[in-house]
Short mmCIF file of C-alpha atoms in Angstrom, two decimals:
data_model
loop_
_atom_site.label_atom_id
_atom_site.label_comp_id
_atom_site.label_asym_id
_atom_site.label_seq_id
_atom_site.Cartn_x
_atom_site.Cartn_y
_atom_site.Cartn_z
CA LYS A 167 30.56 11.14 -33.84
CA PHE A 168 28.01 11.51 -36.62
CA SER A 169 24.86 9.46 -36.94
CA THR A 170 22.05 9.47 -39.49
CA LEU A 171 18.50 9.46 -38.16
CA GLU A 172 16.40 6.65 -39.60
CA ASN A 173 13.84 7.48 -42.29
CA THR A 174 14.68 11.20 -42.38
CA GLY A 175 18.20 11.35 -43.73
CA ALA A 176 18.89 14.19 -41.24
CA LEU A 177 22.43 14.37 -39.89
CA THR A 178 22.88 14.91 -36.13
CA LEU A 179 26.18 15.84 -34.49
CA LEU A 180 26.82 14.10 -31.15
CA TYR A 181 29.60 15.49 -28.95
CA TYR A 182 30.50 16.64 -25.45
CA ASP A 183 31.20 20.21 -24.43
CA SER A 184 32.03 21.95 -21.15
CA ILE A 185 31.41 25.18 -19.26
CA TRP A 186 33.95 26.76 -16.86
CA ILE A 187 32.44 28.36 -13.73
CA PRO A 188 35.12 30.30 -11.78
CA ALA A 189 34.76 30.73 -8.03
CA ALA A 190 34.34 34.48 -8.61
CA SER A 191 31.03 33.69 -10.39
CA MET A 192 29.65 31.76 -7.42
CA THR A 193 27.73 33.10 -4.42
CA PRO A 194 28.32 31.63 -0.95
CA THR A 195 25.01 30.64 0.63
CA ALA A 196 23.63 32.86 3.41
CA THR A 197 23.44 29.78 5.67
CA ASN A 198 26.78 27.95 6.04
CA GLY A 199 28.37 29.70 3.08
CA GLY A 200 32.00 29.32 2.07
CA VAL A 201 34.26 32.39 2.38
CA THR A 202 35.41 34.29 -0.71
CA GLY A 203 38.92 35.64 -1.13
CA THR A 204 41.87 36.22 -3.43
CA LYS A 205 45.23 34.51 -3.11
CA GLU A 206 48.50 35.67 -4.62
CA PHE A 207 51.28 33.17 -5.26
CA ALA A 208 54.34 35.26 -4.43
CA THR A 209 57.07 34.19 -6.86
CA ASN A 210 55.31 35.24 -10.08
CA ASP A 211 52.47 37.31 -8.56
CA ILE A 212 49.84 34.88 -9.85
CA ASN A 213 46.42 35.79 -8.37
CA GLY A 214 43.26 33.74 -8.16
CA ASP A 215 39.80 34.19 -6.66
CA TYR A 216 38.60 31.33 -4.48
CA ILE A 217 35.91 30.18 -2.10
CA ALA A 218 37.31 28.60 1.08
CA PHE A 219 35.47 25.60 2.51
CA ASP A 220 35.84 24.57 6.14
CA THR A 221 37.10 21.20 7.35
CA ALA A 222 34.44 20.67 10.05
CA THR A 223 31.23 22.32 8.80
CA GLU A 224 29.62 21.56 5.45
CA GLN A 225 29.65 24.90 3.61
CA TYR A 226 28.05 25.81 0.29
CA ALA A 227 28.22 28.09 -2.73
CA GLU A 228 25.77 28.41 -5.62
CA PHE A 229 25.61 29.54 -9.21
CA GLN A 230 22.92 29.68 -11.88
CA LEU A 231 23.04 29.55 -15.64
CA PRO A 232 20.84 28.65 -18.55
CA MET A 233 22.40 25.50 -19.96
CA PRO A 234 23.47 25.77 -23.62
CA GLU A 235 20.62 25.21 -26.07
CA ASN A 236 22.36 22.21 -27.66
CA TRP A 237 22.46 20.34 -24.30
CA ASP A 238 20.64 16.99 -24.55
CA ARG A 239 18.80 17.68 -21.23
CA SER A 240 20.32 14.55 -19.72
CA THR A 241 22.94 14.00 -17.00
CA ILE A 242 26.06 16.12 -16.58
CA LYS A 243 29.42 15.63 -14.84
CA ALA A 244 31.77 18.03 -13.04
CA LYS A 245 35.43 18.40 -12.12
CA PHE A 246 36.52 20.59 -9.18
CA PHE A 247 39.68 22.73 -9.39
CA TRP A 248 41.00 23.38 -5.88
CA SER A 249 44.01 23.64 -3.54
CA PRO A 250 44.72 22.96 0.13
CA THR A 251 45.30 26.09 2.23
CA ASP A 252 48.43 24.86 3.97
CA ASP A 253 50.95 22.05 4.01
CA THR A 254 49.80 20.29 7.18
CA GLY A 255 48.17 17.41 5.30
CA SER A 256 49.79 14.46 3.62
CA THR A 257 49.31 12.58 0.39
CA ALA A 258 47.21 10.13 2.41
CA ASN A 259 44.57 12.82 3.06
CA THR A 260 41.56 13.42 0.82
CA VAL A 261 39.07 16.21 0.19
CA GLU A 262 35.56 15.46 -1.06
CA TRP A 263 33.45 17.78 -3.21
CA GLY A 264 29.74 17.49 -3.90
CA MET A 265 27.17 19.01 -6.25
CA VAL A 266 23.39 19.08 -6.62
CA ALA A 267 21.33 20.88 -9.27
CA GLY A 268 17.81 21.69 -10.41
CA ALA A 269 16.14 23.27 -13.43
CA LEU A 270 13.64 26.14 -13.18
CA SER A 271 11.19 26.90 -15.99
CA ASN A 272 9.19 30.09 -16.45
CA ASP A 273 6.74 30.47 -13.50
CA ASP A 274 8.45 27.76 -11.37
CA PRO A 275 9.13 28.65 -7.72
CA PHE A 276 12.78 29.50 -7.01
CA ASP A 277 12.69 27.49 -3.79
CA ALA A 278 12.49 24.12 -5.56
CA ALA A 279 14.13 20.88 -4.43
CA LEU A 280 17.45 20.08 -6.06
CA GLY A 281 18.47 16.66 -7.38
CA THR A 282 20.48 13.81 -5.87
CA GLU A 283 24.00 14.75 -4.84
CA GLN A 284 27.07 13.40 -6.55
CA VAL A 285 30.38 13.38 -4.68
CA ILE A 286 33.99 13.00 -5.82
CA SER A 287 37.05 12.46 -3.62
CA ASP A 288 40.50 13.82 -4.44
CA THR A 289 43.86 13.02 -2.84
CA ILE A 290 46.27 15.72 -1.67
CA LEU A 291 49.26 15.98 -3.99
CA ALA A 292 52.89 16.15 -2.87
CA GLY A 293 53.09 19.89 -3.66
CA GLU A 294 50.13 20.54 -1.33
CA SER A 295 49.10 24.22 -1.15
CA GLY A 296 51.43 25.23 -3.97
CA ASP A 297 49.80 22.90 -6.50
CA LEU A 298 46.52 23.01 -8.39
CA HIS A 299 44.42 19.92 -7.70
CA ILE A 300 41.85 18.74 -10.28
CA THR A 301 39.41 16.01 -9.32
CA ALA A 302 38.29 13.20 -11.56
CA ALA A 303 34.78 13.62 -12.97
CA THR A 304 31.83 13.13 -10.67
CA PRO A 305 29.45 10.30 -11.40
CA ALA A 306 26.61 11.32 -13.73
CA LEU A 307 24.48 14.00 -12.06
CA THR A 308 20.78 14.42 -12.81
CA ILE A 309 19.46 17.98 -12.79
CA ALA A 310 16.16 17.89 -10.87
CA GLY A 311 12.91 19.11 -12.36
CA THR A 312 12.24 18.50 -15.99
CA PRO A 313 14.95 20.47 -17.81
CA ALA A 314 13.64 22.26 -20.88
CA LEU A 315 15.07 24.64 -23.44
CA GLY A 316 15.71 28.04 -21.85
CA ASP A 317 15.46 26.87 -18.22
CA LEU A 318 17.62 28.39 -15.52
CA SER A 319 19.75 25.64 -13.96
CA HIS A 320 20.64 26.17 -10.30
CA PHE A 321 23.77 24.46 -8.92
CA LYS A 322 24.85 24.06 -5.29
CA ILE A 323 28.40 22.92 -4.56
CA TYR A 324 30.00 22.07 -1.24
CA ARG A 325 32.83 20.35 0.54
CA HIS A 326 31.43 16.98 1.62
CA VAL A 327 32.97 16.81 5.11
CA SER A 328 30.56 14.11 6.31
CA GLY A 329 32.13 11.51 4.01
CA THR A 330 35.74 10.31 3.79
CA ASP A 331 37.21 13.87 3.72
CA ASP A 332 40.03 13.87 6.28
CA TYR A 333 42.12 16.94 5.39
CA GLY A 334 42.27 19.07 8.55
CA ALA A 335 42.28 22.58 7.05
CA ASN A 336 40.31 24.75 4.64
CA ALA A 337 40.17 23.81 0.97
CA LEU A 338 40.19 26.57 -1.66
CA LEU A 339 37.87 26.07 -4.63
CA TRP A 340 39.05 27.89 -7.78
CA GLY A 341 36.19 26.77 -10.00
CA VAL A 342 34.15 23.94 -11.49
CA LEU A 343 34.18 22.53 -15.02
CA VAL A 344 30.77 21.17 -16.04
CA GLN A 345 30.56 18.73 -18.95
CA TYR A 346 27.37 18.05 -20.90
CA LYS A 347 26.34 16.07 -23.97
CA ALA A 348 25.33 18.16 -26.97
CA THR A 349 22.86 16.66 -29.41
CA ASN A 350 20.15 19.26 -29.96
CA THR A 351 20.05 21.57 -32.95
CA VAL A 352 20.17 25.26 -32.02
CA ALA A 353 17.54 27.38 -33.77
CA ALA A 354 17.40 31.17 -34.11
CA TRP A 355 15.16 32.95 -31.56
#
């Protein structure tokens, strides 16, 4: 979508873009961290790195990145790519995923509070552990702090077992797709 700014005649491009964060780029937390691993699907030798999240204990993984310079510094959304570990569930079972985030500017303490969590629930598909599951988008998530150009954004993701999650085995997270709105002009450094 294109829009013309009033009184200036400047043209601004408004669009959405996304960033893929694979599980291999995430770090399980030291306290209640998920467990990393690699799974091979035997028929075609397809391999994927994952983080396994427990069914009873809320476990976490984190990643950091400077958001793209054209990000509008507003809310974001995420989709979780995952699979069940076994076929003991049913299509009536659900897994819930959550995310919180915060922005760190130059000279900010690393140990800053993160924003309000957003959670999305996903239903187990008929193919269970053999199928990739992709959640719907989370509700809009606010990155805590006051995000500014060049900040380091810190994300914490987890399996939200204290909600309606009722799948009785580990869930394997393959990665997260983060969507943001792009409206800012990128200038040379």
